[in-house]
XYZ file of C-alpha atoms in Angstrom:
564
model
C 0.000 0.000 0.000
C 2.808 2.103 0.512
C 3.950 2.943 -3.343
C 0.463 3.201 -3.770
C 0.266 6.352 -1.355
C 4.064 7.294 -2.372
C 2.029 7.775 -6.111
C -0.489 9.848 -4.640
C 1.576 11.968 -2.923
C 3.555 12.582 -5.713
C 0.804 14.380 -7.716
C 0.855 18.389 -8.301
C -1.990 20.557 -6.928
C -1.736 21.966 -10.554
C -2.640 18.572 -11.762
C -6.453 18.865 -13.154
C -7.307 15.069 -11.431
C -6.012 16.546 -8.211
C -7.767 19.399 -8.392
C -11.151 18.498 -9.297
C -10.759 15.546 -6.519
C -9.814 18.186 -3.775
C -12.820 20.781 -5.334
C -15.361 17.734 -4.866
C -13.514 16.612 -1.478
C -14.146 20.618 -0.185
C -17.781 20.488 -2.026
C -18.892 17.534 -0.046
C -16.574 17.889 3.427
C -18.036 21.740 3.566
C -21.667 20.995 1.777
C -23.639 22.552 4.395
C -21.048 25.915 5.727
C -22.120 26.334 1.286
C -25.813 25.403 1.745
C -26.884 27.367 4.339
C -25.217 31.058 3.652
C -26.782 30.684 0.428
C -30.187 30.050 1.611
C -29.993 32.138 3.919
C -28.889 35.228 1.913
C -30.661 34.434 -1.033
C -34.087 34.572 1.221
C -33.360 37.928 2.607
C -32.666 39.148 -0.841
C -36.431 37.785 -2.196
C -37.744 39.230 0.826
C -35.957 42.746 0.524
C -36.516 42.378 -3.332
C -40.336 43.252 -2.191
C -39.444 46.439 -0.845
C -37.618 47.224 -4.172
C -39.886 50.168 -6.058
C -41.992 48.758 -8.826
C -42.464 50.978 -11.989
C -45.637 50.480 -13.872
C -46.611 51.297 -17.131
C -49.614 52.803 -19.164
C -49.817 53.309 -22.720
C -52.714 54.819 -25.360
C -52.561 55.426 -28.676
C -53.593 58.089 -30.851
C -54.286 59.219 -34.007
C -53.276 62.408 -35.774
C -54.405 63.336 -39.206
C -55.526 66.056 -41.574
C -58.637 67.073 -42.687
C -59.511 66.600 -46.136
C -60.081 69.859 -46.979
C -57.276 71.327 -45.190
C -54.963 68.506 -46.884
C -55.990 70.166 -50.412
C -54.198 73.194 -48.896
C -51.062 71.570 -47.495
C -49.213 72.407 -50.591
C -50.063 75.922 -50.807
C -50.745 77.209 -47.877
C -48.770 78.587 -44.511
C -48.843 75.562 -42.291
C -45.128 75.440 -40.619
C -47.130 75.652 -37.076
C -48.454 72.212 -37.582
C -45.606 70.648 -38.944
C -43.582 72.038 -35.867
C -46.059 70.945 -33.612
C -45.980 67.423 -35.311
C -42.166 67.125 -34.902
C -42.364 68.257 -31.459
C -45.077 65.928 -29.782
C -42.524 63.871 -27.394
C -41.373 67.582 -26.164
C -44.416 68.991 -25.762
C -45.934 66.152 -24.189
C -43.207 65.576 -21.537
C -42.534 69.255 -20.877
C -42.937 69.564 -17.243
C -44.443 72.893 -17.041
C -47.200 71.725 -19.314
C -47.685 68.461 -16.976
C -47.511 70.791 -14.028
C -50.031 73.117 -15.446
C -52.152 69.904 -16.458
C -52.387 69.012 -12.874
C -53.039 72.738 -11.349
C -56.357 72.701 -13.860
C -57.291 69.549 -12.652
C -56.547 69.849 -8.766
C -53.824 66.965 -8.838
C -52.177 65.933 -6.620
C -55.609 66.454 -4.257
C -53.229 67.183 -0.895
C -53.390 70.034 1.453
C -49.640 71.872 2.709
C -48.132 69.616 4.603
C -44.971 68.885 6.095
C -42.989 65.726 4.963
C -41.128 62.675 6.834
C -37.830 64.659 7.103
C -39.899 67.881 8.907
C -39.373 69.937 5.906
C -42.507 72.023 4.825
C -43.723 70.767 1.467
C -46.988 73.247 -0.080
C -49.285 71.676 -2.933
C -47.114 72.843 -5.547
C -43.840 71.841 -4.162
C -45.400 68.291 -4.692
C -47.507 69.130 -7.821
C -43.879 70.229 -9.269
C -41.924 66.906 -7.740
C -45.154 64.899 -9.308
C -45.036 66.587 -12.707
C -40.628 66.252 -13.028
C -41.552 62.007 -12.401
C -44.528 62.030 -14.726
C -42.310 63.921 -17.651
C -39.273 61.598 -16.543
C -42.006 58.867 -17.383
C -43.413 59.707 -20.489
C -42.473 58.513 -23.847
C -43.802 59.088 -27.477
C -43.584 56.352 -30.008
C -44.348 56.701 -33.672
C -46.078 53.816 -34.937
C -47.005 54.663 -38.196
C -46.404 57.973 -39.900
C -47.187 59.190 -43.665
C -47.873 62.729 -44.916
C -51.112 63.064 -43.652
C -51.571 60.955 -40.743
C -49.738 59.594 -37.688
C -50.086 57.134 -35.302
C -48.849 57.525 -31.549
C -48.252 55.442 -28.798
C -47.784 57.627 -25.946
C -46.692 55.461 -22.705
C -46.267 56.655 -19.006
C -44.226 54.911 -16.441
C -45.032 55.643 -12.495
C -44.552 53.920 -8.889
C -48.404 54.445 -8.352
C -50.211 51.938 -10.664
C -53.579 53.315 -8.978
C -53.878 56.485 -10.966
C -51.692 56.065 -13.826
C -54.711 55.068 -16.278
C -56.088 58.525 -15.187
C -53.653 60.891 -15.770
C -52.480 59.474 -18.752
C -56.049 60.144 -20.625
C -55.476 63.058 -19.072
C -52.503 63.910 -20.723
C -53.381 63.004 -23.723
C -57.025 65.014 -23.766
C -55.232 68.061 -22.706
C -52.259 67.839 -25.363
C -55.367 67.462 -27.762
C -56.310 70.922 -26.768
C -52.915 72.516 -26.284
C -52.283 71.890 -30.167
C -54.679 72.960 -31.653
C -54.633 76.148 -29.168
C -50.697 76.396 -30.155
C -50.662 76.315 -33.747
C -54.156 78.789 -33.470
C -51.950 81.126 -31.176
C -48.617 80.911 -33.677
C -50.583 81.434 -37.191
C -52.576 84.363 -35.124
C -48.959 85.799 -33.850
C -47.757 85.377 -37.259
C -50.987 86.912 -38.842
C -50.645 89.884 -36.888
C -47.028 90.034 -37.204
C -47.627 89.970 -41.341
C -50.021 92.906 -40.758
C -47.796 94.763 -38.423
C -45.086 94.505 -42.154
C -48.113 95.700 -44.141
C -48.291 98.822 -42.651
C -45.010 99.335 -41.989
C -44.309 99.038 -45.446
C -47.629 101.218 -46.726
C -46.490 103.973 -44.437
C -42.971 104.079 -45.720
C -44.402 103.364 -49.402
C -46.536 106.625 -48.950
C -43.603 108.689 -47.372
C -41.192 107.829 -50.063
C -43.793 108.466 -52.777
C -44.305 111.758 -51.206
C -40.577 112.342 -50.893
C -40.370 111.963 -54.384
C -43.072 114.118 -55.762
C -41.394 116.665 -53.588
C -38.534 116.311 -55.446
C -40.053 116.078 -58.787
C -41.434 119.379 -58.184
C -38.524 120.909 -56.783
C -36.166 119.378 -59.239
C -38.101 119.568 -62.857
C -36.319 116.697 -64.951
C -34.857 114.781 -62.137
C -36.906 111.929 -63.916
C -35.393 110.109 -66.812
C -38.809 108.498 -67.528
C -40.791 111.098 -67.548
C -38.791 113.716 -69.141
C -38.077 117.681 -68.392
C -40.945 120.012 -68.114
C -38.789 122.894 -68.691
C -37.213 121.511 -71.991
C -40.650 123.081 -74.796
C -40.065 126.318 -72.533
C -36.673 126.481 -73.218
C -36.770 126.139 -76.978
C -39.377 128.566 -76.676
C -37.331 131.172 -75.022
C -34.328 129.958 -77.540
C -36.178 130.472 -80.687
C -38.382 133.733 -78.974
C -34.666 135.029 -77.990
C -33.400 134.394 -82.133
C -36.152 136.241 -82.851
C -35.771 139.166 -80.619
C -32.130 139.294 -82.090
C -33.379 139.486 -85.408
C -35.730 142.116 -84.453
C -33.331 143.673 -82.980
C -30.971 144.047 -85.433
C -33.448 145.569 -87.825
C -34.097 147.694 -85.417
C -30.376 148.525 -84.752
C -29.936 148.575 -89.061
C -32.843 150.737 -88.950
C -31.916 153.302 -86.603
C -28.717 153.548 -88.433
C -30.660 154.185 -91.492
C -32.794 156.673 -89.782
C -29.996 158.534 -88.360
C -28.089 158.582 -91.458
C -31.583 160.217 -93.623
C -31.857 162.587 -90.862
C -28.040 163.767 -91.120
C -28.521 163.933 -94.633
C -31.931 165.794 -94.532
C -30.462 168.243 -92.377
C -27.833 168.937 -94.769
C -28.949 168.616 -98.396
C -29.960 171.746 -100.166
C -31.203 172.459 -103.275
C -28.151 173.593 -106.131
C -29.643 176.676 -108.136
C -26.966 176.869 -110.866
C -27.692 172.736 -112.448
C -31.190 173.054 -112.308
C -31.549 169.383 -110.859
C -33.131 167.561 -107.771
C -31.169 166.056 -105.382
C -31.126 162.579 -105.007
C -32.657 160.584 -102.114
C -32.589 157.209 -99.994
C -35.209 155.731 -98.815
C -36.681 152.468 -97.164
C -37.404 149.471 -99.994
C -40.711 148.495 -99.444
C -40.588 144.688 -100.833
C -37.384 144.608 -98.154
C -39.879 145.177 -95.220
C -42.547 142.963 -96.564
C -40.271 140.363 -96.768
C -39.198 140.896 -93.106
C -42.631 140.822 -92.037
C -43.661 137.513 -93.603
C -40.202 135.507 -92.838
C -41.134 136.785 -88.576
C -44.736 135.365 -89.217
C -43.205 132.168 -90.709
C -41.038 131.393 -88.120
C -43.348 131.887 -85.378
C -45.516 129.427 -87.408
C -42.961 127.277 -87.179
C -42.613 127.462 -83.545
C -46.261 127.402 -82.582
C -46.219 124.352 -84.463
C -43.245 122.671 -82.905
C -44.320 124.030 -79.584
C -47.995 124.282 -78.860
C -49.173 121.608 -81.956
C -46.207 119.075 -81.175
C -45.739 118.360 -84.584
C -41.735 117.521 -85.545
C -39.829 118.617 -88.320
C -40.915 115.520 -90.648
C -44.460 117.320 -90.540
C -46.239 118.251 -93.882
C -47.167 121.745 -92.803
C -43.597 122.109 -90.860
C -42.087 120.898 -93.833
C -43.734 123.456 -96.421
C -43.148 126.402 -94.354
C -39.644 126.054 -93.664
C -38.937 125.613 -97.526
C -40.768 129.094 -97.651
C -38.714 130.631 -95.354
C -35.436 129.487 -96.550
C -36.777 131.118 -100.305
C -37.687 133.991 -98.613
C -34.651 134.277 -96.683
C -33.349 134.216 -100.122
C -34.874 136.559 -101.715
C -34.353 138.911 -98.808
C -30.449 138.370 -99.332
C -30.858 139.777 -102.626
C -33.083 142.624 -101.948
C -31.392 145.941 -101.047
C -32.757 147.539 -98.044
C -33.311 150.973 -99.907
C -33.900 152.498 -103.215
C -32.537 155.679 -104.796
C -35.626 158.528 -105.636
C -35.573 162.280 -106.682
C -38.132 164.768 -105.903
C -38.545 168.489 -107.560
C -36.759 171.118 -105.775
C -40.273 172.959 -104.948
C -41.162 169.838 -103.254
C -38.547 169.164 -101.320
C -38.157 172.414 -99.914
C -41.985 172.177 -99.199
C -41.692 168.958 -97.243
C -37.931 169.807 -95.913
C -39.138 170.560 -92.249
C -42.122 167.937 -92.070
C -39.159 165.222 -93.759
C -37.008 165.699 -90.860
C -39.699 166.068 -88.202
C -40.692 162.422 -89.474
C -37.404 160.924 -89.299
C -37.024 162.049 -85.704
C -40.038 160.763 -85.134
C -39.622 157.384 -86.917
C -35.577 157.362 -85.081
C -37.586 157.756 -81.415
C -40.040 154.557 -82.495
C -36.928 152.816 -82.860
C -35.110 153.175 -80.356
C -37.946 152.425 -78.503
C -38.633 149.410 -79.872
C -35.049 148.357 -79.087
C -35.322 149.188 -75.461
C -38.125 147.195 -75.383
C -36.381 144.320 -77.487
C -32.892 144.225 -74.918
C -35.286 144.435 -72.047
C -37.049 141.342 -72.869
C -33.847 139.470 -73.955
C -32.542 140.590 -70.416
C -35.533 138.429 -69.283
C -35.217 135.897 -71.715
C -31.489 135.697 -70.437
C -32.315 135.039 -66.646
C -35.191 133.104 -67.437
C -32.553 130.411 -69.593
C -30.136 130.966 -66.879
C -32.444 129.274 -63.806
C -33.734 126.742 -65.683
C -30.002 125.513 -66.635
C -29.551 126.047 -63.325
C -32.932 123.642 -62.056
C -31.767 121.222 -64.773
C -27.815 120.814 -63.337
C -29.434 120.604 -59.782
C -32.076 118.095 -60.741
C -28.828 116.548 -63.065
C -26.917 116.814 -58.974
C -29.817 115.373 -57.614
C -30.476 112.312 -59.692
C -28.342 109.863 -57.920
C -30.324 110.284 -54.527
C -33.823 110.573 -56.961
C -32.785 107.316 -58.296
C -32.037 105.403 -55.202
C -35.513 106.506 -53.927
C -37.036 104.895 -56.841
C -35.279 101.484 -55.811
C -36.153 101.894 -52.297
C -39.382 102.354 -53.536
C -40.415 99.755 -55.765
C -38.530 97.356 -53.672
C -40.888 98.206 -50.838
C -44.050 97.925 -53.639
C -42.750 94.317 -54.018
C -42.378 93.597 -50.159
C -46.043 94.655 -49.176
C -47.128 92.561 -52.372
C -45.509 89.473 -51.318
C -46.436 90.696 -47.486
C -50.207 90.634 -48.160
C -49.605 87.329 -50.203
C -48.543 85.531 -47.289
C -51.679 86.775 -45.108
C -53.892 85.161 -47.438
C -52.988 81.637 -46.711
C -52.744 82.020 -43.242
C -56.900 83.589 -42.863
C -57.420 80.591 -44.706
C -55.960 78.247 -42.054
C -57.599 80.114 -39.531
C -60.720 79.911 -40.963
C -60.888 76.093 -41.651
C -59.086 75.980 -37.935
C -62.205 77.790 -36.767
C -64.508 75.311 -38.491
C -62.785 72.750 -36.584
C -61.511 71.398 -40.324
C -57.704 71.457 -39.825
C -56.063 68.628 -37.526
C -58.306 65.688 -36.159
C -57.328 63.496 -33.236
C -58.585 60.116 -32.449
C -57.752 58.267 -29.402
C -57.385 54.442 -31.286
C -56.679 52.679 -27.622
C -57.828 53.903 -24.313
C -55.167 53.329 -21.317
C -55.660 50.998 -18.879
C -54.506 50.237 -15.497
C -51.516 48.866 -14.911
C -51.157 45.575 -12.875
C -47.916 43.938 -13.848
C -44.634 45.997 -13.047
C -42.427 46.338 -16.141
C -39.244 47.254 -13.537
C -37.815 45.576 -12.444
C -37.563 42.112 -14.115
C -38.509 39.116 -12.449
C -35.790 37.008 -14.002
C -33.225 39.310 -13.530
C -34.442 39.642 -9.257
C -34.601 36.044 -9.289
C -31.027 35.979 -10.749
C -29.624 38.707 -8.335
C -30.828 36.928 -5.466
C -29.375 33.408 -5.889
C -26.547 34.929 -7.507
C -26.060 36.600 -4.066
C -26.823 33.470 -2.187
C -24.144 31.728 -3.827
C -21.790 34.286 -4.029
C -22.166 33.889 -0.310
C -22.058 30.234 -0.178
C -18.912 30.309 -2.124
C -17.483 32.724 0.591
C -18.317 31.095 3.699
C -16.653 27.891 2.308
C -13.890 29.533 1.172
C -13.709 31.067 4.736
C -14.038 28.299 6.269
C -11.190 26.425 4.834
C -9.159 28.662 4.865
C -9.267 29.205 8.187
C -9.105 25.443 8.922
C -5.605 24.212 10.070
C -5.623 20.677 10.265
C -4.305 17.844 8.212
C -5.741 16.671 5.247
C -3.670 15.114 3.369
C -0.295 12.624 3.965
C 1.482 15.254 1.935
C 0.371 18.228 3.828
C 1.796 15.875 6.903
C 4.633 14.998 5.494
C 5.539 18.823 4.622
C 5.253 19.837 7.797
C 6.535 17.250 10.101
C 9.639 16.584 7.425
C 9.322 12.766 8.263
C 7.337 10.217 5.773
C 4.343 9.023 6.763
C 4.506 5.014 7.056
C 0.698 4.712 7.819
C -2.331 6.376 8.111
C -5.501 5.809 10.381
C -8.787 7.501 10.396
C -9.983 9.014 13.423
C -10.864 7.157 16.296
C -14.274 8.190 18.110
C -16.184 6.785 20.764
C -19.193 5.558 20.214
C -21.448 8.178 21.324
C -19.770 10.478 19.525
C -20.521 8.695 16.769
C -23.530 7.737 17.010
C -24.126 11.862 17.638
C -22.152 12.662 14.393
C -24.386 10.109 12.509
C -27.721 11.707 14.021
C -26.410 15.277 13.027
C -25.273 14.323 9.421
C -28.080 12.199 8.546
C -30.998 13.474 10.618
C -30.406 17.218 11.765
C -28.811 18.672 8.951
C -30.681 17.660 6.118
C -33.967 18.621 8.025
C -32.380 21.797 8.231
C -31.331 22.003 4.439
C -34.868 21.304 3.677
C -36.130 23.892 5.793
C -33.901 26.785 4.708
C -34.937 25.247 1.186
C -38.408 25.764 1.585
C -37.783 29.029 3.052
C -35.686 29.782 -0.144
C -38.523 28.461 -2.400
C -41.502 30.830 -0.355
C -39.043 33.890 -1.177
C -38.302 33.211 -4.355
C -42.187 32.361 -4.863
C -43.583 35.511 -3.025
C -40.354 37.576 -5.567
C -41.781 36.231 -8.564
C -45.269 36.368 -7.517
C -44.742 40.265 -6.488
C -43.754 41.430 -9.775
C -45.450 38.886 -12.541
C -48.780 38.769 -10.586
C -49.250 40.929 -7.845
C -52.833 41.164 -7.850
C -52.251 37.195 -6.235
C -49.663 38.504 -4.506
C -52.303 41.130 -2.640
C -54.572 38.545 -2.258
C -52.025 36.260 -0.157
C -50.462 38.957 1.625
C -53.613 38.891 4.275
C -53.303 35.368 4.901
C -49.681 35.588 5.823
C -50.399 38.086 8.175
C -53.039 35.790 9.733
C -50.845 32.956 9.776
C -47.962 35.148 11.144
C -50.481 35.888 14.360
């Protein structure tokens, strides 16, 4: 028997027979220090596993969708409001100031001021608040089914309190209902009124700028390229009156001369006695004149036509009167102002005195009439003078005229497009007034909770024996570690440095053995099936707690009566 131990002994404890022979010698030497730590721990983790908070969980659905008519207008119409709204619903819903205003309408949570377990004051909206931050923490939004004009929604809400989640849920959802449609009513209103605020803004400054810019049509003649100068026909008018006056003027001028020269010469021409013959005298040609006359009537012909008529030069009548005037402006070139005549000495010294009275008379006419003629071109002067001096302001001005005129029809274009958009948006708030624009339909009512969807049962079930055996595991480890005695004829022979010849179990007397027999076979495994059972009613009442707790209430009464 000896090489036989010697064989043993000489095995490694990294050897995988050796070890999995001393892991089943610890598992069945230390069964119970594993069994009952893990009963026991495991059962106080079912039991404190009922204490853990259960979350339950509601859920309704909804449906969103367009009205027919106001679908028609989806495409051409103002309707960002409801598309925000639509991409907002998990916000909105789960705001908590709308939950918290939710529950001040409907007098939730129904509690007076009170003062809480820690002695700190809590009022009715201190809670309402604390409520509302759990109830948004809560709340989710799922989309089930979404196209372009309709949406499905499966709005859930997760609480501690199964007993009124049902209840505020609906009411969540009933108020949302009426918080959309109020929303998107208040933002196309805001926006409507915001559009009209633009209108106006822009008519006002429309009217000022148009009346800027009369002012400086008026001030400015010809400041407008599109409409043209008003002073340009008065101009050529003065132009061609101020030829004319310098025509007239020098026949007057020619004439005077004339005049003055017959008067020098009437004053000093005699009669000579010794040849017997008349002098010989000057005077005015009389087809000269009339052709003076009728080339001043032709060209203000031509001007009243050009002027007051508007015909242009290509005219008939224009046409055939300034061919007349150039032949007789011709024909005056070629006529001599004056012609020689003689008169019989009786005659002339008969009309000697009333001759030269005449002349002086005629010479005052003219120089008269020339006065009168450099008086008006004086006019006709200043006159041409400020109107080239409007037409370089208005030339000065143009720029700023011109930039008004942007500023202008830019701001036409504005209000048109600004009264465009208001159109669209009476028409959504018309069909939202005939209750025609968004439609909701609750598809699934909420109903009360009864199952806990936190925590899992599995996973509780799993913590707990996972505990209990994490304990088991270190009690036995504990326990042999701490144990000092021999188990082995190696662990012997290390430590007394002899070899071991022999080895004997141990010797016990026979009470002791008949005690160690009653313990192992009768006391201990009633014990094991005790703390069993005791595992199995925690485990049972775990499980039962969170997959059906509605048994779970109904048993908790009897275990108080069998606990008296």
């Amino acid at each position: 028997m000896q090489p036989h131990h010697h064989h043993v002994d000489e095995f490694s404890v990294t050897d995988v027979r050796h070890t999995l022979h001393e892991l089943w010698r610890v598992l069945v030497v230390r069964r119970w220090y594993f069994l009952f730590p893990f009963c026991l721990v495991t059962s106080i983790a079912c039991l404190c596993s009922l204490y853990a908070p259960r979350k339950y969980m509601a859920s309704t659905i909804i449906k969103r969708e367009h009205d027919p008519v106001f679908a028609s207008l989806k495409t051409k119409s103002w309707i960002q409001p409801y598309e925000d709204l639509r991409k907002r619903v998990a916000a909105d819903i789960a705001d908590p100031r709308f939950i918290e205003e939710v529950l001040r309408r409907s007098n939730l949570p129904v509690i007076i001021d009170r003062t809480s377990k820690d002695g700190e004051f809590e009022s009715t909206d201190m809670v309402r608040a604390r409520l509302a931050k759990e109830i948004s923490a809560g709340l989710t939004v799922k989309t089930l089914e979404a196209s372009e004009h309709r949406d499905i929604l499966q709005i859930s809400l997760t609480m501690r309190e199964p007993s009124r989640i049902a209840d505020i849920l609906q009411l969540l959802r009933e108020s949302y209902m009426e918080y959309s449609r109020k929303k998107s009513a208040t933002v196309l209103e805001n926006v409507r009124r915001f559009l009209q605020d633009e209108v106006t803004r822009c008519a006002d400054e429309v009217s000022g700028l148009a009346a800027r810019i009369s002012d400086m049509e008026m001030q400015y003649p010809g400041i407008s390229t599109e409409k043209g100068d008003p002073l340009s026909a008065e101009r050529s008018a003065l132009i061609m009156e101020r030829v004319d006056a310098q025509r007239r003027l020098d026949d007057a001028t020619f004439r005077r001369e004339q005049l003055e020269a017959r008067l020098a010469r009437a004053k000093g021409t005699q009669v000579n006695p010794e040849s017997g013959e008349p002098p010989m005298f000057e005077k005015a040609n009389p087809r000269y004149s009339e052709l003076l006359t009728e080339i001043k009537n032709l060209e203000e012909k031509i001007i009243v036509c050009r002027t007051r008529r508007g015909m242009t030069e290509a005219h008939p009548e224009v046409r055939s009167t300034r061919a007349l005037l150039e032949e007789r402006t011709a024909e005056l070139a070629n006529t001599p102002r004056t012609v020689v005549s003689a008169e019989s000495g009786g005659a002339l010294r008969a009309n000697s005195v009333s001759a030269i009275d005449e002349i002086e008379r005629q010479l005052g006419d003219t120089t008269a009439t020339t006065n009168v003629i450099v008086s008006r071109m004086e006019v006709i002067d200043r006159r041409l003078k400020e109107i080239d001096g409007k037409r370089q302001l208005a030339v000065e001005h143009r720029p700023a005229y011109a930039a008004l005129r942007d500023r202008h029809q830019q701001l036409e274009v504005d209000l048109v497009n600004w009264r465009k958009e208001i159109a669209p948006i009476e028409n959504v708030l018309y069909l939202e007034g005939q209750g025609r624009s968004v439609h909701f339909a609750t598809i699934q009512e909420p109903t009360s909770a009864t199952k806990p969807v936190s925590p899992d049962s599995m996973l509780v079930l799993l913590i707990c024996f996972g505990l209990g055996g994490a304990a088991g595991v270190l009690a036995v480890i504990a326990v042999e570690v701490c144990d000092r005695s021999y188990r082995s004829v190696k662990q012997l022979t290390a430590s007394l440095g002899v070899p071991v010849i022999e080895s004997v179990d141990e010797i016990l007397p026979a009470g002791v053995r008949r005690r160690r027999l009653i313990r192992s076979l009768v006391v201990m495994p009633a014990l094991a099936v005790v703390m069993l059972v005791t595992v199995s009613l925690a485990g049972t009442m775990a499980y039962y707690s969170l997959e059906r707790p509605d048994d779970f209430a109904r048993l908790q009464p009897l275990g108080r009566a069998l606990g008296q």
